[in-house]
Each structure stands twice: as structure tokens, then as C-alpha cells.
PDB file of C-alpha atoms in Angstrom:
ATOM      1  CA  PRO A1078      43.324 -50.421  59.433  1.00 45.00           C
ATOM      2  CA  GLY A1079      46.381 -48.981  58.196  1.00 50.00           C
ATOM      3  CA  GLY A1080      47.750 -46.220  56.212  1.00 50.00           C
ATOM      4  CA  LEU A1081      46.945 -42.766  56.829  1.00 52.00           C
ATOM      5  CA  ALA A1082      43.446 -43.668  58.402  1.00 50.00           C
ATOM      6  CA  SER A1083      45.438 -45.152  61.332  1.00 49.00           C
ATOM      7  CA  LEU A1084      47.737 -42.351  62.533  1.00 45.00           C
ATOM      8  CA  SER A1085      47.138 -41.744  65.842  1.00 52.00           C
ATOM      9  CA  ALA A1086      47.233 -37.990  67.495  1.00 42.00           C
ATOM     10  CA  GLY A1087      50.704 -38.944  69.239  1.00 40.00           C
ATOM     11  CA  SER A1088      52.195 -40.374  66.073  1.00 80.00           C
ATOM     12  CA  ALA A1089      54.011 -37.206  64.931  1.00 83.00           C
ATOM     13  CA  ALA A1090      56.930 -38.907  63.042  1.00 85.00           C
ATOM     14  CA  ALA A1091      54.455 -40.813  61.080  1.00 88.00           C
ATOM     15  CA  LEU A1092      52.045 -37.632  60.429  1.00 89.00           C
ATOM     16  CA  CYS A1093      55.323 -35.568  59.491  1.00 92.00           C
ATOM     17  CA  LEU A1094      56.369 -38.291  57.190  1.00 94.00           C
ATOM     18  CA  HIS A1095      53.206 -38.624  55.341  1.00 94.00           C
ATOM     19  CA  LEU A1096      53.123 -34.813  55.060  1.00 96.00           C
ATOM     20  CA  ALA A1097      56.616 -34.776  53.554  1.00 97.00           C
ATOM     21  CA  TYR A1098      55.475 -37.734  51.037  1.00 98.00           C
ATOM     22  CA  GLY A1099      52.453 -35.547  50.179  1.00 97.00           C
ATOM     23  CA  LEU A1100      54.200 -32.549  49.503  1.00 98.00           C
ATOM     24  CA  GLY A1101      56.824 -34.310  47.270  1.00 98.00           C
ATOM     25  CA  MET A1102      54.083 -35.968  45.375  1.00 98.00           C
ATOM     26  CA  ILE A1103      52.241 -32.666  44.777  1.00 98.00           C
ATOM     27  CA  VAL A1104      55.512 -31.302  43.077  1.00 98.00           C
ATOM     28  CA  VAL A1105      56.211 -34.540  40.981  1.00 98.00           C
ATOM     29  CA  PHE A1106      52.540 -34.045  39.843  1.00 97.00           C
ATOM     30  CA  PHE A1107      52.829 -30.555  38.502  1.00 95.00           C
ATOM     31  CA  THR A1108      56.297 -30.682  37.188  1.00 94.00           C
ATOM     32  CA  ASP A1109      55.840 -33.793  35.036  1.00 92.00           C
ATOM     33  CA  PHE A1110      52.361 -32.307  33.910  1.00 90.00           C
ATOM     34  CA  GLU A1111      53.885 -29.163  32.897  1.00 87.00           C
ATOM     35  CA  ARG A1112      57.203 -29.882  32.131  1.00 84.00           C
ATOM     36  CA  ALA A1113      57.513 -33.540  31.212  1.00 84.00           C
ATOM     37  CA  THR A1114      60.100 -34.166  33.994  1.00 89.00           C
ATOM     38  CA  ILE A1115      60.319 -35.668  37.511  1.00 94.00           C
ATOM     39  CA  PRO A1116      62.905 -33.798  39.440  1.00 95.00           C
ATOM     40  CA  ASN A1117      65.705 -35.807  41.244  1.00 96.00           C
ATOM     41  CA  ALA A1118      65.772 -33.234  43.821  1.00 97.00           C
ATOM     42  CA  VAL A1119      62.470 -34.287  44.937  1.00 97.00           C
ATOM     43  CA  VAL A1120      62.036 -37.861  44.204  1.00 97.00           C
ATOM     44  CA  LEU A1121      65.417 -39.331  45.313  1.00 97.00           C
ATOM     45  CA  PRO A1122      65.266 -37.465  48.718  1.00 98.00           C
ATOM     46  CA  ALA A1123      61.861 -38.975  48.935  1.00 98.00           C
ATOM     47  CA  ALA A1124      62.864 -42.534  48.240  1.00 98.00           C
ATOM     48  CA  GLY A1125      65.901 -41.815  50.794  1.00 97.00           C
ATOM     49  CA  LEU A1126      63.034 -40.781  53.322  1.00 97.00           C
ATOM     50  CA  ALA A1127      60.783 -43.817  52.706  1.00 97.00           C
ATOM     51  CA  LEU A1128      63.978 -46.004  52.967  1.00 97.00           C
ATOM     52  CA  THR A1129      65.134 -44.556  56.332  1.00 96.00           C
ATOM     53  CA  ALA A1130      61.007 -44.890  57.607  1.00 95.00           C
ATOM     54  CA  ALA A1131      61.246 -48.632  56.913  1.00 95.00           C
ATOM     55  CA  VAL A1132      64.636 -49.226  58.624  1.00 95.00           C
ATOM     56  CA  PHE A1133      63.480 -47.227  61.724  1.00 91.00           C
ATOM     57  CA  ARG A1134      59.935 -48.098  61.347  1.00 91.00           C
ATOM     58  CA  LEU A1135      59.028 -44.886  61.542  1.00 90.00           C
ATOM     59  CA  ASP A1136      55.285 -45.512  60.193  1.00 90.00           C
ATOM     60  CA  PRO A1137      53.954 -48.585  62.110  1.00 87.00           C
ATOM     61  CA  ALA A1138      51.428 -48.917  59.106  1.00 88.00           C
ATOM     62  CA  GLY A1139      54.135 -48.837  56.440  1.00 91.00           C
ATOM     63  CA  PRO A1140      56.076 -51.587  54.786  1.00 95.00           C
ATOM     64  CA  SER A1141      58.639 -53.461  56.429  1.00 95.00           C
ATOM     65  CA  LEU A1142      62.347 -52.884  55.202  1.00 96.00           C
ATOM     66  CA  LEU A1143      62.304 -56.235  52.950  1.00 97.00           C
ATOM     67  CA  GLY A1144      59.026 -55.697  51.686  1.00 96.00           C
ATOM     68  CA  GLY A1145      59.330 -52.111  50.865  1.00 97.00           C
ATOM     69  CA  THR A1146      62.836 -52.801  49.193  1.00 97.00           C
ATOM     70  CA  LEU A1147      62.050 -55.853  47.298  1.00 98.00           C
ATOM     71  CA  THR A1148      58.740 -53.803  46.224  1.00 97.00           C
ATOM     72  CA  ALA A1149      60.914 -51.005  45.151  1.00 98.00           C
ATOM     73  CA  LEU A1150      63.546 -53.165  43.432  1.00 97.00           C
ATOM     74  CA  ALA A1151      60.774 -55.252  41.615  1.00 97.00           C
ATOM     75  CA  GLY A1152      58.454 -51.814  40.453  1.00 97.00           C
ATOM     76  CA  ALA A1153      61.754 -49.967  39.480  1.00 97.00           C
ATOM     77  CA  GLY A1154      63.253 -52.944  37.449  1.00 97.00           C
ATOM     78  CA  LEU A1155      59.896 -53.177  35.459  1.00 96.00           C
ATOM     79  CA  PHE A1156      59.779 -49.721  34.674  1.00 95.00           C
ATOM     80  CA  LEU A1157      63.441 -49.620  33.788  1.00 94.00           C
ATOM     81  CA  ALA A1158      62.820 -52.657  31.277  1.00 93.00           C
ATOM     82  CA  LEU A1159      60.131 -50.573  29.869  1.00 90.00           C
ATOM     83  CA  PHE A1160      62.103 -47.487  29.550  1.00 88.00           C
ATOM     84  CA  LEU A1161      64.867 -49.678  27.634  1.00 88.00           C
ATOM     85  CA  LEU A1162      62.323 -51.126  25.391  1.00 87.00           C
ATOM     86  CA  SER A1163      60.792 -47.945  24.545  1.00 78.00           C
ATOM     87  CA  GLY A1164      64.508 -46.285  23.475  1.00 75.00           C
ATOM     88  CA  GLY A1165      63.686 -43.669  26.187  1.00 67.00           C
ATOM     89  CA  GLY A1166      60.705 -42.018  24.291  1.00 64.00           C
ATOM     90  CA  GLY A1167      57.699 -44.150  25.828  1.00 65.00           C
ATOM     91  CA  MET A1168      58.703 -43.580  29.427  1.00 79.00           C
ATOM     92  CA  GLY A1169      61.323 -41.555  31.342  1.00 84.00           C
ATOM     93  CA  MET A1170      64.182 -42.466  33.954  1.00 90.00           C
ATOM     94  CA  GLY A1171      62.033 -40.211  36.388  1.00 93.00           C
ATOM     95  CA  ASP A1172      59.248 -42.792  36.353  1.00 95.00           C
ATOM     96  CA  VAL A1173      61.761 -45.663  37.283  1.00 95.00           C
ATOM     97  CA  LYS A1174      63.202 -43.415  40.332  1.00 96.00           C
ATOM     98  CA  LEU A1175      59.533 -42.662  41.252  1.00 98.00           C
ATOM     99  CA  MET A1176      58.504 -46.370  41.601  1.00 98.00           C
ATOM    100  CA  LEU A1177      61.489 -46.792  43.894  1.00 97.00           C
ATOM    101  CA  PHE A1178      59.789 -44.269  46.170  1.00 98.00           C
ATOM    102  CA  LEU A1179      56.126 -45.790  45.863  1.00 98.00           C
ATOM    103  CA  GLY A1180      57.795 -49.286  46.573  1.00 98.00           C
ATOM    104  CA  LEU A1181      59.349 -48.065  49.782  1.00 98.00           C
ATOM    105  CA  ALA A1182      56.330 -45.891  50.824  1.00 97.00           C
ATOM    106  CA  LEU A1183      53.484 -48.272  49.937  1.00 97.00           C
ATOM    107  CA  GLY A1184      54.825 -51.998  49.698  1.00 96.00           C
ATOM    108  CA  PRO A1185      53.616 -54.747  47.405  1.00 95.00           C
ATOM    109  CA  LEU A1186      49.880 -54.721  47.503  1.00 94.00           C
ATOM    110  CA  LYS A1187      49.480 -50.929  47.817  1.00 96.00           C
ATOM    111  CA  VAL A1188      51.852 -50.096  45.196  1.00 97.00           C
ATOM    112  CA  LEU A1189      50.007 -52.545  42.642  1.00 96.00           C
ATOM    113  CA  LEU A1190      46.940 -50.729  43.558  1.00 96.00           C
ATOM    114  CA  ALA A1191      48.795 -47.271  43.191  1.00 97.00           C
ATOM    115  CA  VAL A1192      49.987 -48.350  39.558  1.00 97.00           C
ATOM    116  CA  LEU A1193      46.358 -49.479  38.580  1.00 96.00           C
ATOM    117  CA  ALA A1194      44.615 -46.383  40.023  1.00 96.00           C
ATOM    118  CA  GLY A1195      47.163 -44.320  38.095  1.00 96.00           C
ATOM    119  CA  SER A1196      47.694 -46.175  34.643  1.00 95.00           C
ATOM    120  CA  VAL A1197      43.946 -46.961  34.293  1.00 95.00           C
ATOM    121  CA  PRO A1198      43.001 -43.289  34.131  1.00 94.00           C
ATOM    122  CA  ALA A1199      46.172 -42.515  32.009  1.00 94.00           C
ATOM    123  CA  LEU A1200      45.111 -44.867  29.390  1.00 93.00           C
ATOM    124  CA  LEU A1201      41.660 -43.913  29.247  1.00 93.00           C
ATOM    125  CA  VAL A1202      42.567 -40.179  29.105  1.00 91.00           C
ATOM    126  CA  ALA A1203      44.905 -41.211  26.347  1.00 89.00           C
ATOM    127  CA  VAL A1204      42.373 -42.928  24.357  1.00 91.00           C
ATOM    128  CA  LEU A1205      39.741 -40.443  24.778  1.00 90.00           C
ATOM    129  CA  VAL A1206      42.152 -37.505  23.699  1.00 88.00           C
ATOM    130  CA  MET A1207      43.593 -39.571  20.729  1.00 87.00           C
ATOM    131  CA  THR A1208      40.146 -40.600  19.585  1.00 91.00           C
ATOM    132  CA  VAL A1209      38.192 -37.496  19.987  1.00 91.00           C
ATOM    133  CA  PHE A1210      40.963 -34.829  19.145  1.00 89.00           C
ATOM    134  CA  ARG A1211      43.262 -36.630  16.768  1.00 89.00           C
ATOM    135  CA  GLY A1212      43.569 -33.814  14.456  1.00 89.00           C
ATOM    136  CA  ARG A1213      44.512 -31.651  17.300  1.00 90.00           C
ATOM    137  CA  LEU A1214      47.407 -33.857  18.333  1.00 88.00           C
ATOM    138  CA  GLN A1215      48.588 -34.093  14.890  1.00 87.00           C
ATOM    139  CA  GLN A1216      49.216 -30.403  14.990  1.00 90.00           C
ATOM    140  CA  LEU A1217      51.390 -30.737  17.781  1.00 90.00           C
ATOM    141  CA  LYS A1218      55.098 -30.283  17.584  1.00 89.00           C
ATOM    142  CA  SER A1219      56.863 -33.494  18.202  1.00 87.00           C
ATOM    143  CA  VAL A1220      60.280 -33.332  20.323  1.00 85.00           C
ATOM    144  CA  THR A1221      62.861 -36.020  20.066  1.00 81.00           C
ATOM    145  CA  VAL A1222      64.031 -37.918  22.961  1.00 78.00           C
ATOM    146  CA  GLY A1223      66.684 -40.590  23.200  1.00 72.00           C
ATOM    147  CA  MET A1224      68.177 -42.902  26.171  1.00 70.00           C
ATOM    148  CA  ASP A1225      71.443 -40.643  25.865  1.00 69.00           C
ATOM    149  CA  ASP A1226      69.596 -37.289  26.585  1.00 65.00           C
ATOM    150  CA  ASP A1227      70.584 -35.972  30.043  1.00 59.00           C
ATOM    151  CA  GLU A1228      68.532 -32.780  29.763  1.00 62.00           C
ATOM    152  CA  GLU A1229      64.764 -33.099  30.095  1.00 65.00           C
ATOM    153  CA  PRO A1230      62.907 -32.435  26.709  1.00 68.00           C
ATOM    154  CA  GLU A1231      61.769 -28.872  25.921  1.00 77.00           C
ATOM    155  CA  ILE A1232      57.861 -29.748  25.411  1.00 81.00           C
ATOM    156  CA  GLU A1233      56.615 -26.477  23.899  1.00 79.00           C
ATOM    157  CA  GLU A1234      53.061 -27.631  22.973  1.00 85.00           C
ATOM    158  CA  ARG A1235      50.783 -30.298  24.641  1.00 86.00           C
ATOM    159  CA  PHE A1236      47.152 -30.730  24.536  1.00 84.00           C
ATOM    160  CA  LEU A1237      45.220 -31.884  27.797  1.00 80.00           C
ATOM    161  CA  GLY A1238      48.499 -33.218  29.438  1.00 84.00           C
ATOM    162  CA  ILE A1239      49.505 -35.054  26.276  1.00 87.00           C
ATOM    163  CA  MET A1240      52.589 -34.252  24.221  1.00 86.00           C
ATOM    164  CA  MET A1241      54.190 -35.685  21.300  1.00 85.00           C
ATOM    165  CA  ILE A1242      57.438 -37.379  21.682  1.00 82.00           C
ATOM    166  CA  ASN A1243      59.276 -39.204  18.874  1.00 81.00           C
ATOM    167  CA  GLY A1244      56.176 -38.754  16.762  1.00 83.00           C
ATOM    168  CA  ARG A1245      53.860 -40.543  19.407  1.00 84.00           C
ATOM    169  CA  PRO A1246      51.534 -39.276  21.689  1.00 85.00           C
ATOM    170  CA  ALA A1247      52.750 -39.446  25.408  1.00 87.00           C
ATOM    171  CA  VAL A1248      50.982 -38.878  28.667  1.00 90.00           C
ATOM    172  CA  PRO A1249      52.688 -37.708  31.997  1.00 92.00           C
ATOM    173  CA  LEU A1250      52.659 -40.712  33.472  1.00 94.00           C
ATOM    174  CA  GLY A1251      54.278 -39.711  36.837  1.00 96.00           C
ATOM    175  CA  SER A1252      51.337 -37.282  37.384  1.00 96.00           C
ATOM    176  CA  PHE A1253      48.928 -40.177  36.801  1.00 97.00           C
ATOM    177  CA  LEU A1254      51.066 -42.240  39.320  1.00 98.00           C
ATOM    178  CA  VAL A1255      50.987 -39.517  42.078  1.00 98.00           C
ATOM    179  CA  LEU A1256      46.983 -39.850  41.999  1.00 97.00           C
ATOM    180  CA  GLY A1257      47.473 -43.724  42.464  1.00 97.00           C
ATOM    181  CA  TYR A1258      49.638 -42.893  45.161  1.00 98.00           C
ATOM    182  CA  PHE A1259      47.177 -40.756  46.897  1.00 97.00           C
ATOM    183  CA  PHE A1260      44.412 -42.941  46.279  1.00 97.00           C
ATOM    184  CA  SER A1261      46.223 -45.965  47.389  1.00 96.00           C
ATOM    185  CA  GLN A1262      47.368 -43.874  50.849  1.00 94.00           C
ATOM    186  CA  PHE A1263      43.918 -42.885  51.528  1.00 93.00           C
ATOM    187  CA  LEU A1264      41.427 -45.610  50.290  1.00 93.00           C
ATOM    188  CA  GLY A1265      44.177 -48.597  49.894  1.00 90.00           C
ATOM    189  CA  ASP A1266      43.040 -50.542  53.048  1.00 89.00           C
ATOM    190  CA  ARG A1267      39.466 -50.277  52.273  1.00 91.00           C
ATOM    191  CA  ALA A1268      40.092 -51.194  48.300  1.00 90.00           C
ATOM    192  CA  ILE A1269      42.481 -54.089  49.224  1.00 86.00           C
ATOM    193  CA  ARG A1270      39.955 -55.529  51.841  1.00 87.00           C
ATOM    194  CA  ILE A1271      37.270 -55.573  49.013  1.00 88.00           C
ATOM    195  CA  TRP A1272      39.888 -56.884  46.400  1.00 81.00           C
ATOM    196  CA  LEU A1273      40.808 -59.907  48.692  1.00 81.00           C
ATOM    197  CA  GLY A1274      37.079 -60.190  49.743  1.00 80.00           C
ATOM    198  CA  SER A1275      37.850 -59.711  53.563  1.00 63.00           C
TER     199      SER A1275
END
């Protein structure tokens, strides 16, 4: 088995690598949930560290340089397309950069699992809140966000993590993707074996 479960006691580099990943993702989780932003100062160094790890094979269970790079470019490209289609209101560039890290750190199967494990709960929470607490959401102050905005939005009000952006409810997707990352790191190999029927 791969992932965190396969780290031996002597694999100090891999252990430090995953500790750094985990700390970075915890910061991303809270900053996106509380401030609707994913700090470049965290996610870009994390992506650089994951790229370095792939180049020097610091984690034997991690993706190869080619696999991680292609996964990162595909995932970030897809999220960038969604960002452009939403006009910058439905998804932020922070999510795009986060996908760079996830692709480099997880590789193709695990990043797909992480996105599914993060997006499905995000969707369920959004549907639940918008169905049960529709009136409460309509009372939230909406912020206007455009593609040309360089600064993070000033989110003054939110309810159960959901905020109003450009008049529409928005969930902190980055926070849920972080949960997907941890799920994939700790349980990804087992889930993939079940998924593939092996």
C-alpha cells in the first residue's frame, strides 16, 4: 500500500514532507472558511515543495514527476476554465492554485478521489443550507467579486460557511478540497482498491 500508511520509521524525508503538506492544508482550510481566500504564501510554496518531492522522489509512494505534473496541469486547467466561465464569482484563483498542489502531491487517481471526497460534501452542505435556511441566506450581505479584483473579498457575513457572492450562495470549496486531500492521503489506497475492485 502507498500513501501515509506506507511510511517507514526511517523515511524521515517523506514524513517531514507529509507533515509540511498537512500543516499547509490546515492553514488553507481555516483561511478559506473564515476569509474566503487561499493564501499564496501557503499554497504556492506547498506546490513548489510537491514538485521538488516529485523531482527527487522524496516520497516513494508519491506520484512520478510526469504523472504529478500532468495531473496538476489538468486539474488547474479545469478549475481555471470554471473560474473564467463563472466570471470570477463562483470560484477563485486560489482554488486553481490549490489544484496545482493537489495534482503534484497526489497524482491522478488520488486527486480525483480528493476532488470527489471534497466536492460531494460541499454540494450536500450547500443544498441542505439553501433548502432549510433559505430565508437566513437571503438576509446575508452580498459582496461583488470580479475577475479583475486583486484583493480578497471582504466577507462580513456568512452562515454555516456559506456566503453570498454576486448575489448567489457560495461555499468555501477550498476548505472542502482540503478535507478531500486528507481523506485521499489516509484512506485513498484502500478506497481506490475498492473502487477498482482489486
